[in-house]
């Protein structure tokens, strides 16, 4: 199912992500991958598999996140989450 969430608040972040039209997770919502990464980063979570996390996400939607790398989005989200965990 295609993602129906409003990702308008993170469009500027999505615009900076690299394109990735191949590989695992290519049809997954990159904005959701970013948000999931942020959530896990904030918790400093270590026991998870990125492949499993991406697998559970909704399908991609249009806008800036289309055809962007969900792995890069997840990593960037995690990075920001860890940063905010120490604020
Ligand atoms: Zn989404």
PDB file of N, CA and C and ligand atoms in Angstrom:
ATOM      1  N   UNK A   1       0.842  -1.197   0.000  1.00  0.00           N
ATOM      2  CA  UNK A   1       0.000   0.000   0.000  1.00  0.00           C
ATOM      3  C   UNK A   1       0.874   1.243   0.000  1.00  0.00           C
ATOM      4  N   UNK A   2       0.504   2.215  -0.810  1.00  0.00           N
ATOM      5  CA  UNK A   2       1.289   3.458  -0.871  1.00  0.00           C
ATOM      6  C   UNK A   2       1.083   4.279   0.392  1.00  0.00           C
ATOM      7  N   UNK A   3       2.158   4.901   0.815  1.00  0.00           N
ATOM      8  CA  UNK A   3       2.130   5.723   2.022  1.00  0.00           C
ATOM      9  C   UNK A   3       1.189   6.915   1.843  1.00  0.00           C
ATOM     10  N   UNK A   4       0.350   7.165   2.854  1.00  0.00           N
ATOM     11  CA  UNK A   4      -0.607   8.276   2.788  1.00  0.00           C
ATOM     12  C   UNK A   4      -0.268   9.376   3.794  1.00  0.00           C
ATOM     13  N   UNK A   5       0.868   9.238   4.440  1.00  0.00           N
ATOM     14  CA  UNK A   5       1.238  10.236   5.456  1.00  0.00           C
ATOM     15  C   UNK A   5       1.616  11.567   4.821  1.00  0.00           C
ATOM     16  N   UNK A   6       1.487  12.616   5.610  1.00  0.00           N
ATOM     17  CA  UNK A   6       1.894  13.940   5.158  1.00  0.00           C
ATOM     18  C   UNK A   6       3.377  14.127   5.502  1.00  0.00           C
ATOM     19  N   UNK A   7       4.213  14.110   4.475  1.00  0.00           N
ATOM     20  CA  UNK A   7       5.648  14.274   4.712  1.00  0.00           C
ATOM     21  C   UNK A   7       6.123  15.669   4.308  1.00  0.00           C
ATOM     22  N   UNK A   8       5.196  16.618   4.248  1.00  0.00           N
ATOM     23  CA  UNK A   8       5.551  17.961   3.778  1.00  0.00           C
ATOM     24  C   UNK A   8       6.588  18.657   4.662  1.00  0.00           C
ATOM     25  N   UNK A   9       6.634  18.277   5.946  1.00  0.00           N
ATOM     26  CA  UNK A   9       7.579  18.944   6.860  1.00  0.00           C
ATOM     27  C   UNK A   9       9.032  18.541   6.641  1.00  0.00           C
ATOM     28  N   UNK A  10       9.269  17.452   5.921  1.00  0.00           N
ATOM     29  CA  UNK A  10      10.661  17.030   5.714  1.00  0.00           C
ATOM     30  C   UNK A  10      11.056  17.014   4.233  1.00  0.00           C
ATOM     31  N   UNK A  11      10.338  17.764   3.420  1.00  0.00           N
ATOM     32  CA  UNK A  11      10.658  17.808   1.984  1.00  0.00           C
ATOM     33  C   UNK A  11      12.050  18.342   1.697  1.00  0.00           C
ATOM     34  N   UNK A  12      12.511  19.310   2.500  1.00  0.00           N
ATOM     35  CA  UNK A  12      13.849  19.872   2.259  1.00  0.00           C
ATOM     36  C   UNK A  12      14.925  18.826   2.536  1.00  0.00           C
ATOM     37  N   UNK A  13      14.677  17.955   3.517  1.00  0.00           N
ATOM     38  CA  UNK A  13      15.627  16.873   3.807  1.00  0.00           C
ATOM     39  C   UNK A  13      15.592  15.850   2.679  1.00  0.00           C
ATOM     40  N   UNK A  14      14.401  15.508   2.217  1.00  0.00           N
ATOM     41  CA  UNK A  14      14.250  14.517   1.145  1.00  0.00           C
ATOM     42  C   UNK A  14      14.965  14.971  -0.129  1.00  0.00           C
ATOM     43  N   UNK A  15      14.946  16.261  -0.383  1.00  0.00           N
ATOM     44  CA  UNK A  15      15.569  16.802  -1.592  1.00  0.00           C
ATOM     45  C   UNK A  15      17.076  16.587  -1.597  1.00  0.00           C
ATOM     46  N   UNK A  16      17.684  16.449  -0.421  1.00  0.00           N
ATOM     47  CA  UNK A  16      19.140  16.305  -0.343  1.00  0.00           C
ATOM     48  C   UNK A  16      19.594  14.852  -0.499  1.00  0.00           C
ATOM     49  N   UNK A  17      18.673  13.915  -0.465  1.00  0.00           N
ATOM     50  CA  UNK A  17      19.059  12.495  -0.517  1.00  0.00           C
ATOM     51  C   UNK A  17      19.467  12.043  -1.919  1.00  0.00           C
ATOM     52  N   UNK A  18      20.378  11.085  -1.994  1.00  0.00           N
ATOM     53  CA  UNK A  18      20.796  10.557  -3.300  1.00  0.00           C
ATOM     54  C   UNK A  18      19.710   9.673  -3.922  1.00  0.00           C
ATOM     55  N   UNK A  19      19.710   9.609  -5.225  1.00  0.00           N
ATOM     56  CA  UNK A  19      18.776   8.744  -5.937  1.00  0.00           C
ATOM     57  C   UNK A  19      19.220   7.301  -5.822  1.00  0.00           C
ATOM     58  N   UNK A  20      18.257   6.402  -5.844  1.00  0.00           N
ATOM     59  CA  UNK A  20      18.543   4.972  -5.802  1.00  0.00           C
ATOM     60  C   UNK A  20      17.339   4.260  -6.375  1.00  0.00           C
ATOM     61  N   UNK A  21      17.458   3.808  -7.589  1.00  0.00           N
ATOM     62  CA  UNK A  21      16.316   3.153  -8.220  1.00  0.00           C
ATOM     63  C   UNK A  21      16.444   1.651  -8.247  1.00  0.00           C
ATOM     64  N   UNK A  22      17.468   1.145  -7.595  1.00  0.00           N
ATOM     65  CA  UNK A  22      17.632  -0.302  -7.608  1.00  0.00           C
ATOM     66  C   UNK A  22      17.784  -0.853  -6.209  1.00  0.00           C
ATOM     67  N   UNK A  23      17.875  -2.159  -6.118  1.00  0.00           N
ATOM     68  CA  UNK A  23      18.154  -2.787  -4.835  1.00  0.00           C
ATOM     69  C   UNK A  23      16.952  -2.934  -3.936  1.00  0.00           C
ATOM     70  N   UNK A  24      17.211  -3.502  -2.789  1.00  0.00           N
ATOM     71  CA  UNK A  24      16.150  -3.758  -1.823  1.00  0.00           C
ATOM     72  C   UNK A  24      15.583  -2.460  -1.289  1.00  0.00           C
ATOM     73  N   UNK A  25      14.285  -2.450  -1.099  1.00  0.00           N
ATOM     74  CA  UNK A  25      13.630  -1.293  -0.505  1.00  0.00           C
ATOM     75  C   UNK A  25      13.380  -0.163  -1.476  1.00  0.00           C
ATOM     76  N   UNK A  26      13.589  -0.413  -2.779  1.00  0.00           N
ATOM     77  CA  UNK A  26      13.475   0.697  -3.725  1.00  0.00           C
ATOM     78  C   UNK A  26      12.061   1.212  -3.887  1.00  0.00           C
ATOM     79  N   UNK A  27      11.068   0.429  -3.541  1.00  0.00           N
ATOM     80  CA  UNK A  27       9.681   0.909  -3.653  1.00  0.00           C
ATOM     81  C   UNK A  27       9.123   1.380  -2.319  1.00  0.00           C
ATOM     82  N   UNK A  28       9.969   1.428  -1.311  1.00  0.00           N
ATOM     83  CA  UNK A  28       9.508   1.823   0.016  1.00  0.00           C
ATOM     84  C   UNK A  28       9.528   3.340   0.180  1.00  0.00           C
ATOM     85  N   UNK A  29       8.686   3.826   1.092  1.00  0.00           N
ATOM     86  CA  UNK A  29       8.607   5.267   1.315  1.00  0.00           C
ATOM     87  C   UNK A  29       9.872   5.768   2.013  1.00  0.00           C
ATOM     88  N   UNK A  30      10.638   6.570   1.302  1.00  0.00           N
ATOM     89  CA  UNK A  30      11.902   7.064   1.825  1.00  0.00           C
ATOM     90  C   UNK A  30      11.701   8.022   2.994  1.00  0.00           C
ATOM     91  N   UNK A  31      10.611   8.785   2.949  1.00  0.00           N
ATOM     92  CA  UNK A  31      10.327   9.708   4.050  1.00  0.00           C
ATOM     93  C   UNK A  31      10.011   8.918   5.324  1.00  0.00           C
ATOM     94  N   UNK A  32       9.287   7.822   5.189  1.00  0.00           N
ATOM     95  CA  UNK A  32       9.006   6.961   6.347  1.00  0.00           C
ATOM     96  C   UNK A  32      10.305   6.329   6.860  1.00  0.00           C
ATOM     97  N   UNK A  33      11.207   5.979   5.936  1.00  0.00           N
ATOM     98  CA  UNK A  33      12.493   5.396   6.329  1.00  0.00           C
ATOM     99  C   UNK A  33      13.277   6.404   7.168  1.00  0.00           C
ATOM    100  N   UNK A  34      13.217   7.668   6.768  1.00  0.00           N
ATOM    101  CA  UNK A  34      13.888   8.741   7.521  1.00  0.00           C
ATOM    102  C   UNK A  34      13.283   8.858   8.923  1.00  0.00           C
ATOM    103  N   UNK A  35      11.968   8.880   8.987  1.00  0.00           N
ATOM    104  CA  UNK A  35      11.289   9.036  10.279  1.00  0.00           C
ATOM    105  C   UNK A  35      11.535   7.843  11.200  1.00  0.00           C
ATOM    106  N   UNK A  36      11.570   6.644  10.618  1.00  0.00           N
ATOM    107  CA  UNK A  36      11.848   5.444  11.423  1.00  0.00           C
ATOM    108  C   UNK A  36      13.290   5.489  11.930  1.00  0.00           C
ATOM    109  N   UNK A  37      14.200   5.923  11.076  1.00  0.00           N
ATOM    110  CA  UNK A  37      15.602   6.054  11.480  1.00  0.00           C
ATOM    111  C   UNK A  37      15.749   7.055  12.612  1.00  0.00           C
ATOM    112  N   UNK A  38      15.032   8.166  12.501  1.00  0.00           N
ATOM    113  CA  UNK A  38      15.083   9.197  13.528  1.00  0.00           C
ATOM    114  C   UNK A  38      14.590   8.645  14.868  1.00  0.00           C
ATOM    115  N   UNK A  39      13.472   7.927  14.801  1.00  0.00           N
ATOM    116  CA  UNK A  39      12.883   7.344  16.008  1.00  0.00           C
ATOM    117  C   UNK A  39      13.862   6.374  16.689  1.00  0.00           C
ATOM    118  N   UNK A  40      14.501   5.507  15.897  1.00  0.00           N
ATOM    119  CA  UNK A  40      15.443   4.536  16.463  1.00  0.00           C
ATOM    120  C   UNK A  40      16.718   5.229  16.952  1.00  0.00           C
ATOM    121  N   UNK A  41      17.137   6.286  16.258  1.00  0.00           N
ATOM    122  CA  UNK A  41      18.318   7.035  16.668  1.00  0.00           C
ATOM    123  C   UNK A  41      18.088   7.726  18.002  1.00  0.00           C
ATOM    124  N   UNK A  42      16.906   8.278  18.155  1.00  0.00           N
ATOM    125  CA  UNK A  42      16.538   8.966  19.391  1.00  0.00           C
ATOM    126  C   UNK A  42      16.583   7.995  20.576  1.00  0.00           C
ATOM    127  N   UNK A  43      16.235   6.747  20.294  1.00  0.00           N
ATOM    128  CA  UNK A  43      16.251   5.712  21.343  1.00  0.00           C
ATOM    129  C   UNK A  43      17.631   5.074  21.472  1.00  0.00           C
ATOM    130  N   UNK A  44      18.569   5.478  20.602  1.00  0.00           N
ATOM    131  CA  UNK A  44      19.894   4.867  20.546  1.00  0.00           C
ATOM    132  C   UNK A  44      19.764   3.350  20.359  1.00  0.00           C
ATOM    133  N   UNK A  45      18.782   2.955  19.595  1.00  0.00           N
ATOM    134  CA  UNK A  45      18.524   1.530  19.369  1.00  0.00           C
ATOM    135  C   UNK A  45      19.676   0.895  18.600  1.00  0.00           C
ATOM    136  N   UNK A  46      20.032  -0.302  18.970  1.00  0.00           N
ATOM    137  CA  UNK A  46      21.126  -1.005  18.297  1.00  0.00           C
ATOM    138  C   UNK A  46      20.705  -2.368  17.768  1.00  0.00           C
ATOM    139  N   UNK A  47      19.684  -2.939  18.376  1.00  0.00           N
ATOM    140  CA  UNK A  47      19.273  -4.296  18.000  1.00  0.00           C
ATOM    141  C   UNK A  47      18.160  -4.272  16.958  1.00  0.00           C
ATOM    142  N   UNK A  48      18.496  -4.042  15.725  1.00  0.00           N
ATOM    143  CA  UNK A  48      17.497  -4.081  14.660  1.00  0.00           C
ATOM    144  C   UNK A  48      18.208  -4.344  13.345  1.00  0.00           C
ATOM    145  N   UNK A  49      17.446  -4.748  12.351  1.00  0.00           N
ATOM    146  CA  UNK A  49      17.995  -4.972  11.026  1.00  0.00           C
ATOM    147  C   UNK A  49      17.387  -3.947  10.077  1.00  0.00           C
ATOM    148  N   UNK A  50      18.209  -3.208   9.380  1.00  0.00           N
ATOM    149  CA  UNK A  50      17.698  -2.188   8.454  1.00  0.00           C
ATOM    150  C   UNK A  50      16.809  -2.841   7.397  1.00  0.00           C
ATOM    151  N   UNK A  51      17.198  -4.020   6.939  1.00  0.00           N
ATOM    152  CA  UNK A  51      16.396  -4.723   5.921  1.00  0.00           C
ATOM    153  C   UNK A  51      14.987  -4.990   6.446  1.00  0.00           C
ATOM    154  N   UNK A  52      14.886  -5.432   7.705  1.00  0.00           N
ATOM    155  CA  UNK A  52      13.576  -5.699   8.300  1.00  0.00           C
ATOM    156  C   UNK A  52      12.779  -4.421   8.479  1.00  0.00           C
ATOM    157  N   UNK A  53      13.456  -3.359   8.916  1.00  0.00           N
ATOM    158  CA  UNK A  53      12.787  -2.074   9.129  1.00  0.00           C
ATOM    159  C   UNK A  53      12.206  -1.570   7.808  1.00  0.00           C
ATOM    160  N   UNK A  54      13.005  -1.603   6.742  1.00  0.00           N
ATOM    161  CA  UNK A  54      12.545  -1.118   5.435  1.00  0.00           C
ATOM    162  C   UNK A  54      11.412  -1.985   4.902  1.00  0.00           C
ATOM    163  N   UNK A  55      11.504  -3.271   5.146  1.00  0.00           N
ATOM    164  CA  UNK A  55      10.490  -4.202   4.660  1.00  0.00           C
ATOM    165  C   UNK A  55       9.104  -3.864   5.205  1.00  0.00           C
ATOM    166  N   UNK A  56       9.051  -3.356   6.425  1.00  0.00           N
ATOM    167  CA  UNK A  56       7.764  -3.072   7.077  1.00  0.00           C
ATOM    168  C   UNK A  56       7.156  -1.727   6.676  1.00  0.00           C
ATOM    169  N   UNK A  57       7.894  -0.918   5.924  1.00  0.00           N
ATOM    170  CA  UNK A  57       7.379   0.402   5.551  1.00  0.00           C
ATOM    171  C   UNK A  57       6.361   0.326   4.417  1.00  0.00           C
ATOM    172  N   UNK A  58       5.547   1.375   4.317  1.00  0.00           N
ATOM    173  CA  UNK A  58       4.596   1.472   3.219  1.00  0.00           C
ATOM    174  C   UNK A  58       5.340   1.754   1.913  1.00  0.00           C
ATOM    175  N   UNK A  59       4.641   1.594   0.811  1.00  0.00           N
ATOM    176  CA  UNK A  59       5.237   1.861  -0.500  1.00  0.00           C
ATOM    177  C   UNK A  59       5.447   3.357  -0.692  1.00  0.00           C
ATOM    178  N   UNK A  60       6.312   3.695  -1.630  1.00  0.00           N
ATOM    179  CA  UNK A  60       6.671   5.094  -1.832  1.00  0.00           C
ATOM    180  C   UNK A  60       5.524   5.932  -2.377  1.00  0.00           C
ATOM    181  N   UNK A  61       5.609   7.216  -2.144  1.00  0.00           N
ATOM    182  CA  UNK A  61       4.646   8.176  -2.668  1.00  0.00           C
ATOM    183  C   UNK A  61       5.428   9.209  -3.487  1.00  0.00           C
ATOM    184  N   UNK A  62       4.707  10.108  -4.128  1.00  0.00           N
ATOM    185  CA  UNK A  62       5.369  11.106  -4.967  1.00  0.00           C
ATOM    186  C   UNK A  62       6.088  12.166  -4.132  1.00  0.00           C
ATOM    187  N   UNK A  63       6.458  13.248  -4.715  1.00  0.00           N
ATOM    188  CA  UNK A  63       7.191  14.372  -4.110  1.00  0.00           C
ATOM    189  C   UNK A  63       8.692  14.091  -4.042  1.00  0.00           C
ATOM    190  N   UNK A  64       9.389  14.867  -3.210  1.00  0.00           N
ATOM    191  CA  UNK A  64      10.858  14.834  -3.186  1.00  0.00           C
ATOM    192  C   UNK A  64      11.467  13.466  -2.863  1.00  0.00           C
ATOM    193  N   UNK A  65      10.714  12.644  -2.130  1.00  0.00           N
ATOM    194  CA  UNK A  65      11.289  11.370  -1.690  1.00  0.00           C
ATOM    195  C   UNK A  65      11.225  10.273  -2.745  1.00  0.00           C
ATOM    196  N   UNK A  66      10.563  10.568  -3.885  1.00  0.00           N
ATOM    197  CA  UNK A  66      10.407   9.533  -4.905  1.00  0.00           C
ATOM    198  C   UNK A  66      11.754   9.121  -5.488  1.00  0.00           C
ATOM    199  N   UNK A  67      11.983   7.816  -5.507  1.00  0.00           N
ATOM    200  CA  UNK A  67      13.208   7.238  -6.067  1.00  0.00           C
ATOM    201  C   UNK A  67      14.469   7.645  -5.328  1.00  0.00           C
ATOM    202  N   UNK A  68      14.318   8.095  -4.091  1.00  0.00           N
ATOM    203  CA  UNK A  68      15.497   8.390  -3.284  1.00  0.00           C
ATOM    204  C   UNK A  68      15.842   7.145  -2.475  1.00  0.00           C
ATOM    205  N   UNK A  69      17.082   7.097  -2.031  1.00  0.00           N
ATOM    206  CA  UNK A  69      17.560   5.914  -1.312  1.00  0.00           C
ATOM    207  C   UNK A  69      16.970   5.803   0.091  1.00  0.00           C
ATOM    208  N   UNK A  70      16.196   4.747   0.361  1.00  0.00           N
ATOM    209  CA  UNK A  70      15.650   4.588   1.715  1.00  0.00           C
ATOM    210  C   UNK A  70      16.735   4.260   2.738  1.00  0.00           C
ATOM    211  N   UNK A  71      17.808   3.612   2.287  1.00  0.00           N
ATOM    212  CA  UNK A  71      18.910   3.308   3.215  1.00  0.00           C
ATOM    213  C   UNK A  71      19.591   4.594   3.663  1.00  0.00           C
ATOM    214  N   UNK A  72      19.838   5.495   2.709  1.00  0.00           N
ATOM    215  CA  UNK A  72      20.468   6.774   3.048  1.00  0.00           C
ATOM    216  C   UNK A  72      19.541   7.591   3.932  1.00  0.00           C
ATOM    217  N   UNK A  73      18.237   7.529   3.628  1.00  0.00           N
ATOM    218  CA  UNK A  73      17.257   8.263   4.430  1.00  0.00           C
ATOM    219  C   UNK A  73      17.229   7.744   5.859  1.00  0.00           C
ATOM    220  N   UNK A  74      17.244   6.418   5.993  1.00  0.00           N
ATOM    221  CA  UNK A  74      17.236   5.815   7.331  1.00  0.00           C
ATOM    222  C   UNK A  74      18.480   6.248   8.105  1.00  0.00           C
ATOM    223  N   UNK A  75      19.637   6.181   7.447  1.00  0.00           N
ATOM    224  CA  UNK A  75      20.902   6.526   8.103  1.00  0.00           C
ATOM    225  C   UNK A  75      20.920   7.994   8.536  1.00  0.00           C
ATOM    226  N   UNK A  76      20.421   8.861   7.674  1.00  0.00           N
ATOM    227  CA  UNK A  76      20.383  10.291   8.009  1.00  0.00           C
ATOM    228  C   UNK A  76      19.413  10.544   9.164  1.00  0.00           C
ATOM    229  N   UNK A  77      18.281   9.862   9.134  1.00  0.00           N
ATOM    230  CA  UNK A  77      17.311   9.994  10.218  1.00  0.00           C
ATOM    231  C   UNK A  77      17.899   9.516  11.537  1.00  0.00           C
ATOM    232  N   UNK A  78      18.607   8.407  11.492  1.00  0.00           N
ATOM    233  CA  UNK A  78      19.235   7.858  12.700  1.00  0.00           C
ATOM    234  C   UNK A  78      20.259   8.852  13.252  1.00  0.00           C
ATOM    235  N   UNK A  79      21.049   9.398  12.354  1.00  0.00           N
ATOM    236  CA  UNK A  79      22.068  10.404  12.704  1.00  0.00           C
ATOM    237  C   UNK A  79      21.420  11.580  13.435  1.00  0.00           C
ATOM    238  N   UNK A  80      20.349  12.110  12.879  1.00  0.00           N
ATOM    239  CA  UNK A  80      19.653  13.254  13.497  1.00  0.00           C
ATOM    240  C   UNK A  80      19.040  12.865  14.846  1.00  0.00           C
ATOM    241  N   UNK A  81      18.547  11.634  14.925  1.00  0.00           N
ATOM    242  CA  UNK A  81      17.945  11.163  16.164  1.00  0.00           C
ATOM    243  C   UNK A  81      18.963  11.094  17.296  1.00  0.00           C
ATOM    244  N   UNK A  82      20.140  10.573  16.977  1.00  0.00           N
ATOM    245  CA  UNK A  82      21.202  10.484  17.989  1.00  0.00           C
ATOM    246  C   UNK A  82      21.643  11.881  18.402  1.00  0.00           C
ATOM    247  N   UNK A  83      21.752  12.779  17.432  1.00  0.00           N
ATOM    248  CA  UNK A  83      22.102  14.177  17.741  1.00  0.00           C
ATOM    249  C   UNK A  83      21.102  14.770  18.731  1.00  0.00           C
ATOM    250  N   UNK A  84      19.799  14.577  18.423  1.00  0.00           N
ATOM    251  CA  UNK A  84      18.750  15.156  19.272  1.00  0.00           C
ATOM    252  C   UNK A  84      18.666  14.465  20.630  1.00  0.00           C
ATOM    253  N   UNK A  85      19.100  13.212  20.705  1.00  0.00           N
ATOM    254  CA  UNK A  85      19.066  12.483  21.970  1.00  0.00           C
ATOM    255  C   UNK A  85      19.985  13.155  22.991  1.00  0.00           C
ATOM    256  N   UNK A  86      20.977  13.872  22.525  1.00  0.00           N
ATOM    257  CA  UNK A  86      21.940  14.531  23.418  1.00  0.00           C
ATOM    258  C   UNK A  86      21.687  16.020  23.579  1.00  0.00           C
ATOM    259  N   UNK A  87      20.551  16.491  23.088  1.00  0.00           N
ATOM    260  CA  UNK A  87      20.247  17.924  23.238  1.00  0.00           C
ATOM    261  C   UNK A  87      19.577  18.197  24.575  1.00  0.00           C
TER     262      UNK A  87
HETATM  263 ZN1  LIG B   1       5.764   7.682   4.115  1.00  0.00          ZN
END
